[in-house]
Tab-separated table of C-alpha atoms and ligand atoms in Angstrom:
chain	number	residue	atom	x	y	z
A	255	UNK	CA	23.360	21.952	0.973
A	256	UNK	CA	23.877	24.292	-1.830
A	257	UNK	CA	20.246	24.490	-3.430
A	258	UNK	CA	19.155	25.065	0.449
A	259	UNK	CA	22.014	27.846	0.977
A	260	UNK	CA	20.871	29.319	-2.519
A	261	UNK	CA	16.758	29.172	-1.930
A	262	UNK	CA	18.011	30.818	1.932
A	263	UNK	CA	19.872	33.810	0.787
A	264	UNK	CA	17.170	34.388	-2.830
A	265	UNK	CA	13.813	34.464	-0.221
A	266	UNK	CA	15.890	35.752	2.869
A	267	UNK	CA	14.840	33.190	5.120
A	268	UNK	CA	18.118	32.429	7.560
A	269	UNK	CA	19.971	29.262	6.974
A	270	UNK	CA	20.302	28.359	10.338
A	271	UNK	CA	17.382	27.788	10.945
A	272	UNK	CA	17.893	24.939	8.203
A	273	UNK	CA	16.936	21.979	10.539
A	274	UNK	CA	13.874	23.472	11.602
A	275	UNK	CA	12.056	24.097	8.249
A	276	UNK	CA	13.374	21.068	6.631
A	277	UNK	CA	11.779	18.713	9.046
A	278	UNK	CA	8.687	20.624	8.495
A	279	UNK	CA	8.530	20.606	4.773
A	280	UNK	CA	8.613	16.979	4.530
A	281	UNK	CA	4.883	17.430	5.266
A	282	UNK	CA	4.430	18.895	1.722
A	283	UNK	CA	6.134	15.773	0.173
A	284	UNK	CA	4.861	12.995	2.341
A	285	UNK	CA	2.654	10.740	1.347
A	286	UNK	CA	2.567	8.388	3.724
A	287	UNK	CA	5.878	9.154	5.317
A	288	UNK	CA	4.115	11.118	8.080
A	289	UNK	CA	0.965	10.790	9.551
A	290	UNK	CA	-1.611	13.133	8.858
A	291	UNK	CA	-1.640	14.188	12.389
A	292	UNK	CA	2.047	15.239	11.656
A	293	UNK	CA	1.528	16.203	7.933
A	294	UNK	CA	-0.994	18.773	10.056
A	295	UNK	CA	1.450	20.192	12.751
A	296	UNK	CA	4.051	20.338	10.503
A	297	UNK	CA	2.282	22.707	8.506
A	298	UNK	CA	1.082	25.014	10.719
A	299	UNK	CA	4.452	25.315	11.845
A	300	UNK	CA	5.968	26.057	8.517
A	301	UNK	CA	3.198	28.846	7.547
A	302	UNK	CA	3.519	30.037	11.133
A	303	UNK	CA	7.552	30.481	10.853
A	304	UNK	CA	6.692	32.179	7.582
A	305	UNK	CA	4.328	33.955	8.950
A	306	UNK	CA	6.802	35.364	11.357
A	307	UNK	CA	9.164	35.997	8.755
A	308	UNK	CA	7.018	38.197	6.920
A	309	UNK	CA	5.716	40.039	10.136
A	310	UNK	CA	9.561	40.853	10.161
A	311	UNK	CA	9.465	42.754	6.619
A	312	UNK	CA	6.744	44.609	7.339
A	313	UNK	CA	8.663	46.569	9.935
A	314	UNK	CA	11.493	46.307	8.187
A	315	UNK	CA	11.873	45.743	4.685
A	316	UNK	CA	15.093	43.827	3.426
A	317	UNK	CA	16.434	43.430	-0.142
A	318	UNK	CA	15.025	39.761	-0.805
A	319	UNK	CA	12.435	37.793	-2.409
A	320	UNK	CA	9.829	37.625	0.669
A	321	UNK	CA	10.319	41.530	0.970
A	322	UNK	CA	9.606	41.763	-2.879
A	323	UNK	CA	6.284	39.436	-2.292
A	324	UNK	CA	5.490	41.473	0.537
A	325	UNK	CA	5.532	44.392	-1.103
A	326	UNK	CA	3.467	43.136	-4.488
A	327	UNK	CA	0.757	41.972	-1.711
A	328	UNK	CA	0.638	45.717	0.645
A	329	UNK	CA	0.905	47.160	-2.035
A	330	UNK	CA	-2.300	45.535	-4.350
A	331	UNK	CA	-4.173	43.621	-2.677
A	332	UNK	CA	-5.241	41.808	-5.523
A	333	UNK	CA	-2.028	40.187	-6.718
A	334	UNK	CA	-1.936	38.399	-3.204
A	335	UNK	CA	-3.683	37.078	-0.820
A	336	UNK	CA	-2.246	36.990	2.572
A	337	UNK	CA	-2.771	32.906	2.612
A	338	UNK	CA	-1.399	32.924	-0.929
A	339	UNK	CA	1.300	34.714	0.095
A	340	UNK	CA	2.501	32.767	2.983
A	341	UNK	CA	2.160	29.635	0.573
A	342	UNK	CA	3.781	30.636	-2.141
A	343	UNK	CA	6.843	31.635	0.314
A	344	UNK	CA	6.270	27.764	2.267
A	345	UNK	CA	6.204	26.264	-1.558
A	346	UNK	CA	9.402	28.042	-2.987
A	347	UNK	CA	11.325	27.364	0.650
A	348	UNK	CA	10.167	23.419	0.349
A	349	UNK	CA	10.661	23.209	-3.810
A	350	UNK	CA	14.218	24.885	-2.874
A	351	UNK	CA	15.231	21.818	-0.930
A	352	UNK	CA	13.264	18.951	-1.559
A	353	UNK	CA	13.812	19.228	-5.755
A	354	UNK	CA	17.254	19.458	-6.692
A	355	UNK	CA	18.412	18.322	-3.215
A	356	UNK	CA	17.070	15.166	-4.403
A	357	UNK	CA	17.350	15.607	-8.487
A	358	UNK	CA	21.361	15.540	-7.719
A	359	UNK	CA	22.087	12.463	-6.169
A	360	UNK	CA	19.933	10.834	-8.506
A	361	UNK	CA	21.740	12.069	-11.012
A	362	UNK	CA	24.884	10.773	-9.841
A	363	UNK	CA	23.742	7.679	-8.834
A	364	UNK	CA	22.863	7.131	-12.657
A	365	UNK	CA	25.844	8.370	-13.882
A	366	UNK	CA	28.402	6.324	-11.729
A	367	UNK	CA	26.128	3.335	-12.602
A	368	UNK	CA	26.641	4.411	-16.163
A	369	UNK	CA	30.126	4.930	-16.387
A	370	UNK	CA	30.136	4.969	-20.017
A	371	UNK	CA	27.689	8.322	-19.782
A	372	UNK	CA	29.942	9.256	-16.771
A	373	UNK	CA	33.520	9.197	-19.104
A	374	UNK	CA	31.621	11.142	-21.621
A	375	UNK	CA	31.000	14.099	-19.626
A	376	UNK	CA	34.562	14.205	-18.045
A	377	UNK	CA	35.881	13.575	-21.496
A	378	UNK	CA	34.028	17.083	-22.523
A	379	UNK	CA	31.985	19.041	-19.466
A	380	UNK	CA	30.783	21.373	-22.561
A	381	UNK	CA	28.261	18.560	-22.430
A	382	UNK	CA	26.926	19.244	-19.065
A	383	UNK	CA	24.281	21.694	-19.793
A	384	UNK	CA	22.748	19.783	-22.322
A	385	UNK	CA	23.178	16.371	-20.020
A	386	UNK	CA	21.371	18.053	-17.278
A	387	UNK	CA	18.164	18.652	-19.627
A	388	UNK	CA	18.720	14.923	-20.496
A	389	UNK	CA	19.093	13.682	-17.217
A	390	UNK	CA	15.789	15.590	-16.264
A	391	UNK	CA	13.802	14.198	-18.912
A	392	UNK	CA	15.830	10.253	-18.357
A	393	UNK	CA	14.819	10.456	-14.674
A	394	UNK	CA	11.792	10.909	-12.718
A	395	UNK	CA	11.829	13.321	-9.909
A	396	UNK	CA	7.732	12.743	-9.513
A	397	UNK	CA	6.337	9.506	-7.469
A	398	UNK	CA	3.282	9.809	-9.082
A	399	UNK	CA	1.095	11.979	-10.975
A	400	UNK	CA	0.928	14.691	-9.078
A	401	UNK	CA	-0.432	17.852	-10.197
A	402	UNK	CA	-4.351	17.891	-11.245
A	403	UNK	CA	-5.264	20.046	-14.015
A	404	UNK	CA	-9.037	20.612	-14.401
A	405	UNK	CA	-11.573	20.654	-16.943
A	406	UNK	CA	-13.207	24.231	-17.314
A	407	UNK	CA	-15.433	22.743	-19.921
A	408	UNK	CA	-16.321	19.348	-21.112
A	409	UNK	CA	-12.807	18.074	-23.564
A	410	UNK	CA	-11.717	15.573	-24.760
A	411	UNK	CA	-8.241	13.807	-23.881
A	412	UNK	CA	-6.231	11.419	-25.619
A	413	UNK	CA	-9.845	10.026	-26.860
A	414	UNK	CA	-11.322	10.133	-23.516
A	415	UNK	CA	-14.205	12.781	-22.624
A	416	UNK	CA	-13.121	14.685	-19.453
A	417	UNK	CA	-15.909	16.421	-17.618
A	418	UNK	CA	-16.476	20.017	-16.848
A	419	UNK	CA	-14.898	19.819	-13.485
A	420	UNK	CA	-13.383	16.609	-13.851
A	421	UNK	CA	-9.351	16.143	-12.912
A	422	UNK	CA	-6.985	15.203	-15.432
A	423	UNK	CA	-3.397	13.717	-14.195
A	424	UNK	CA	-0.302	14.114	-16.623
A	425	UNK	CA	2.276	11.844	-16.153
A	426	UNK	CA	5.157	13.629	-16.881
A	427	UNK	CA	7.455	10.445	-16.173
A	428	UNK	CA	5.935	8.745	-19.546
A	429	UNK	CA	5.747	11.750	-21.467
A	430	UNK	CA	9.494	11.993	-21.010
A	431	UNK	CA	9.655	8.272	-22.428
A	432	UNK	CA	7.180	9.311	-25.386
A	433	UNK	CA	8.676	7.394	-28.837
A	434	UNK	CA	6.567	9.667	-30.519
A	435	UNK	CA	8.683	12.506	-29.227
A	436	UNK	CA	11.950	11.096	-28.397
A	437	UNK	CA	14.143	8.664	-30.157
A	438	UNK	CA	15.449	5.541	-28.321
A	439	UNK	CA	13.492	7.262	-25.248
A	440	UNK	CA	15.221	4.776	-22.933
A	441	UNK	CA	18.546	5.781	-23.511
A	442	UNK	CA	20.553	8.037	-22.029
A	443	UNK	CA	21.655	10.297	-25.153
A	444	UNK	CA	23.590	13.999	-24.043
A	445	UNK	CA	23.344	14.774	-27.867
A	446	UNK	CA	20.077	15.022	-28.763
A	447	UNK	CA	18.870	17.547	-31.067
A	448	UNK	CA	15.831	18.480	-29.597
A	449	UNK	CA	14.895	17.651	-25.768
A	450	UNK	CA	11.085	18.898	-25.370
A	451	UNK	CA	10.725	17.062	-21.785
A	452	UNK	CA	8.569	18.056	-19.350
A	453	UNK	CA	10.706	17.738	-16.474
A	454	UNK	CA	9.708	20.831	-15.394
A	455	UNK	CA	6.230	21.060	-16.327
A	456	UNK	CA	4.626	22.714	-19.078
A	457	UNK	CA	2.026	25.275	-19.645
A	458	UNK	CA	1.050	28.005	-17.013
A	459	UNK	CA	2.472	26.326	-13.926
A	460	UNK	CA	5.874	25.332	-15.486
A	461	UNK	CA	8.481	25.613	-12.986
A	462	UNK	CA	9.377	28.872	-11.131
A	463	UNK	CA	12.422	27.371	-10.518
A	464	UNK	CA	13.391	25.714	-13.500
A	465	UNK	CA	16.247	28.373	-15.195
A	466	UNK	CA	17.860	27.977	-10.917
A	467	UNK	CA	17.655	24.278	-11.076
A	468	UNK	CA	19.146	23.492	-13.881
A	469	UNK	CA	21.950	26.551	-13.276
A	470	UNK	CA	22.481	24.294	-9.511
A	471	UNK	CA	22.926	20.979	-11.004
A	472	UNK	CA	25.487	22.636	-13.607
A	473	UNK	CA	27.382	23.827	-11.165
A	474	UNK	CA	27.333	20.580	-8.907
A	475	UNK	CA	28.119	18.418	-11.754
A	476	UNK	CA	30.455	19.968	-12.796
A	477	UNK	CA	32.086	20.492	-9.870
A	478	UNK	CA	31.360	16.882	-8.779
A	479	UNK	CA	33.028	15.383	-12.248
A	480	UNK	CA	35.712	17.583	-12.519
A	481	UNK	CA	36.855	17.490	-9.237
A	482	UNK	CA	36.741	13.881	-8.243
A	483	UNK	CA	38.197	11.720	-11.267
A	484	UNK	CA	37.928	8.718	-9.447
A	485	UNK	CA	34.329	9.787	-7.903
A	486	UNK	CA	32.409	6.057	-7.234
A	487	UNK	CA	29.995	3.986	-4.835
A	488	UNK	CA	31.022	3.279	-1.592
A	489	UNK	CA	28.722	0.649	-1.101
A	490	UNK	CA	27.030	-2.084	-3.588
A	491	UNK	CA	24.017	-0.473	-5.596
A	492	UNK	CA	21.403	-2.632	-3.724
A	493	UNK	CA	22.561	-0.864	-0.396
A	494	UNK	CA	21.682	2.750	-1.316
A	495	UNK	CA	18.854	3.377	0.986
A	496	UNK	CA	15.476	4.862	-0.929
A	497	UNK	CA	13.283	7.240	0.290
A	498	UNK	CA	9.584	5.860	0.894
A	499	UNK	CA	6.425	7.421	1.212
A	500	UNK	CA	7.383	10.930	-0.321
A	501	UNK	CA	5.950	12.331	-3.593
A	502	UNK	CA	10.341	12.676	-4.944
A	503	UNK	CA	11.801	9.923	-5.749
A	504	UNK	CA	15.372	9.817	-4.383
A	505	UNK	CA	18.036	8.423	-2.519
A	506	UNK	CA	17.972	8.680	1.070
A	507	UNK	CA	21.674	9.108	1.123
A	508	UNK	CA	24.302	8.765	-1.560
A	509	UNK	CA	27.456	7.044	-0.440
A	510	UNK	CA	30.950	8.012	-2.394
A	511	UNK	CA	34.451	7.179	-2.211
A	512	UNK	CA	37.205	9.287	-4.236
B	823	LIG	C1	15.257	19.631	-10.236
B	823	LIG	C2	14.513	20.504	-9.608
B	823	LIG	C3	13.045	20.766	-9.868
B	823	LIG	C4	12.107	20.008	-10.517
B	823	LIG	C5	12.278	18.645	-11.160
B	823	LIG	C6	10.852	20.748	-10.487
B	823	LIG	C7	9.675	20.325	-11.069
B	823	LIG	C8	8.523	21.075	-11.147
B	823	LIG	C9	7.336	20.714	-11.896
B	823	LIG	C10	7.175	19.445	-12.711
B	823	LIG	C11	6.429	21.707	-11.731
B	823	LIG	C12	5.066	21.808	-12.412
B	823	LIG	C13	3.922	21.568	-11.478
B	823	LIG	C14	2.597	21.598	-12.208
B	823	LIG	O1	2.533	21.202	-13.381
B	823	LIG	O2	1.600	22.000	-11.592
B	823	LIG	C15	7.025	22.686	-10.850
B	823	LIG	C16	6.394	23.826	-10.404
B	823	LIG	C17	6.938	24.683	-9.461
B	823	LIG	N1	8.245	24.707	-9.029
B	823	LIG	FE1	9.669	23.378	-9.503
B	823	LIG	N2	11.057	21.921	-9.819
B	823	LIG	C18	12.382	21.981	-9.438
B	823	LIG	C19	13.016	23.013	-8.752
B	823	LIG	C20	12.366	24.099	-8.222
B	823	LIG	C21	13.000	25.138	-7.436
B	823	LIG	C22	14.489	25.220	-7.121
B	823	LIG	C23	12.010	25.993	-7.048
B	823	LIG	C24	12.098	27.245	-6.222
B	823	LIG	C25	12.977	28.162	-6.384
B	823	LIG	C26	10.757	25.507	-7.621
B	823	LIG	C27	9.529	26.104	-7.446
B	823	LIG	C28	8.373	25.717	-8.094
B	823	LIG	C29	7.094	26.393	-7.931
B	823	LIG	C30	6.793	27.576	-6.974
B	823	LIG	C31	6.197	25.756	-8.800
B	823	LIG	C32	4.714	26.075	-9.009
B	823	LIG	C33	4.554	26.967	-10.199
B	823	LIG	C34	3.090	27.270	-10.458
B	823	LIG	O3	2.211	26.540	-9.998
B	823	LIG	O4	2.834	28.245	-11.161
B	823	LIG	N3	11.025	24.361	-8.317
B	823	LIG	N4	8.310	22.291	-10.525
């Protein structure tokens, strides 16, 4: 709930109307977990909401994000269009709870299966900021391959010609595992001295959100470790229930005993 309270109060959308947006930003993530008849009306029914939302600030302007984005489109038309707009306000509502939402559970679920990694932290939370970046880079948040870049001009790629026009697909899951650029890239190492991963992207479209993700899952962890000593599964680790069909990779739920 907190990265959902947080990405509520920054954009000024109200959080209770929580249940309402959440089943409709699934369609942004499914794959395959909706029907494209759904993926459709779920849509429409997020931009429309939004829609409504920033009918609201027009007549009256409030101190948050959506006001801010409604202003930088009234007042140039340029920086905005009004479809952009009501994207960009859909994408940072859905990023807000579908990322970390999901990002912290997984973490937990690797730490309390790694209890080694787990003591270590609780031994010394000074090491939390630096195992968030390592837990971003050790797990995938991505399905797949996700985000197209492409080709203004014919390039070449990792010896391959790419097209004018042609998509490229970065797998940010292996470059995080790249021996070339990490050490022992399959384990789980809170003291490395350089952690170039691309959990986040890289380039023009890194994340928006990455400085409020990573400042989210501080706090949680923290919270979570320091809190609950005796924080473990509830259930065996073949129980936890996966989500399917969605481009994040996460636990459905997280069962914990303390
Ligand atoms: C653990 C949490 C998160 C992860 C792993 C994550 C990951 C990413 C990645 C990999 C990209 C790059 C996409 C690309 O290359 O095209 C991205 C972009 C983006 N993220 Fe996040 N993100 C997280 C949290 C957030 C949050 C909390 C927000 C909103 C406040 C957010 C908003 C966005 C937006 C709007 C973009 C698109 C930026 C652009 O295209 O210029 N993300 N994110």
């Amino acid at each position: 709930m907190l990265p959902v309270a947080v990405i509520c109060e920054l954009l000024g959308v109200p959080f209770a109307d929580r249940a309402k947006f959440q089943t409709w930003s699934e369609a942004i993530i499914s794959t395959t977990s909706l029907t494209p008849q759904q993926i459709m009306e779920y849509l429409g029914n997020l931009h429309g909401y939004i829609a409504g939302l920033i009918a609201q600030r027009r007549v009256q302007e409030t101190d948050d994000l959506l006001s801010a984005m409604v202003k930088a489109r009234d007042e140039d038309e340029d920086r905005l269009t009004e479809q952009e707009l009501v994207q960009l306000s859909a994408g940072l509502l859905a990023a807000g709870h579908e990322t970390t939402v999901t990002q912290l559970p997984n973490f937990m679920y690797v730490l309390l299966t790694n209890p080694d990694r787990l003591a270590e932290l609780r031994d010394d939370p000074a090491l939390i900021p630096a195992a968030v970046d390592e837990l971003m880079r050790y797990i995938p948040l991505g399905t797949a391959a996700a985000f197209a870049r492409y080709a203004t001009e014919d390039i070449e790629v990792g010896g391959v010609l790419v097209r004018a026009g042609e998509p490229v697909l970065g797998a940010l899951a292996s470059a995080n595992r790249d021996e070339r650029v990490f050490s022992d890239p399959d384990e789980l190492d809170f003291h490395r001295e350089s952690n170039p991963h691309l959990g986040f992207g890289h380039g023009p479209h890194h994340c928006v959100g990455a400085q409020l993700a990573r400042m989210e899952l501080q706090v949680a962890l923290h919270a979570l470790i320091t809190r609950f000593p005796k924080l473990h599964l509830a259930v065996a680790e073949q129980e936890l229930p996966w989500k399917r069909g969605m481009l994040v990779r996460g636990l459905k739920k997280l069962p914990v005993a303390w």
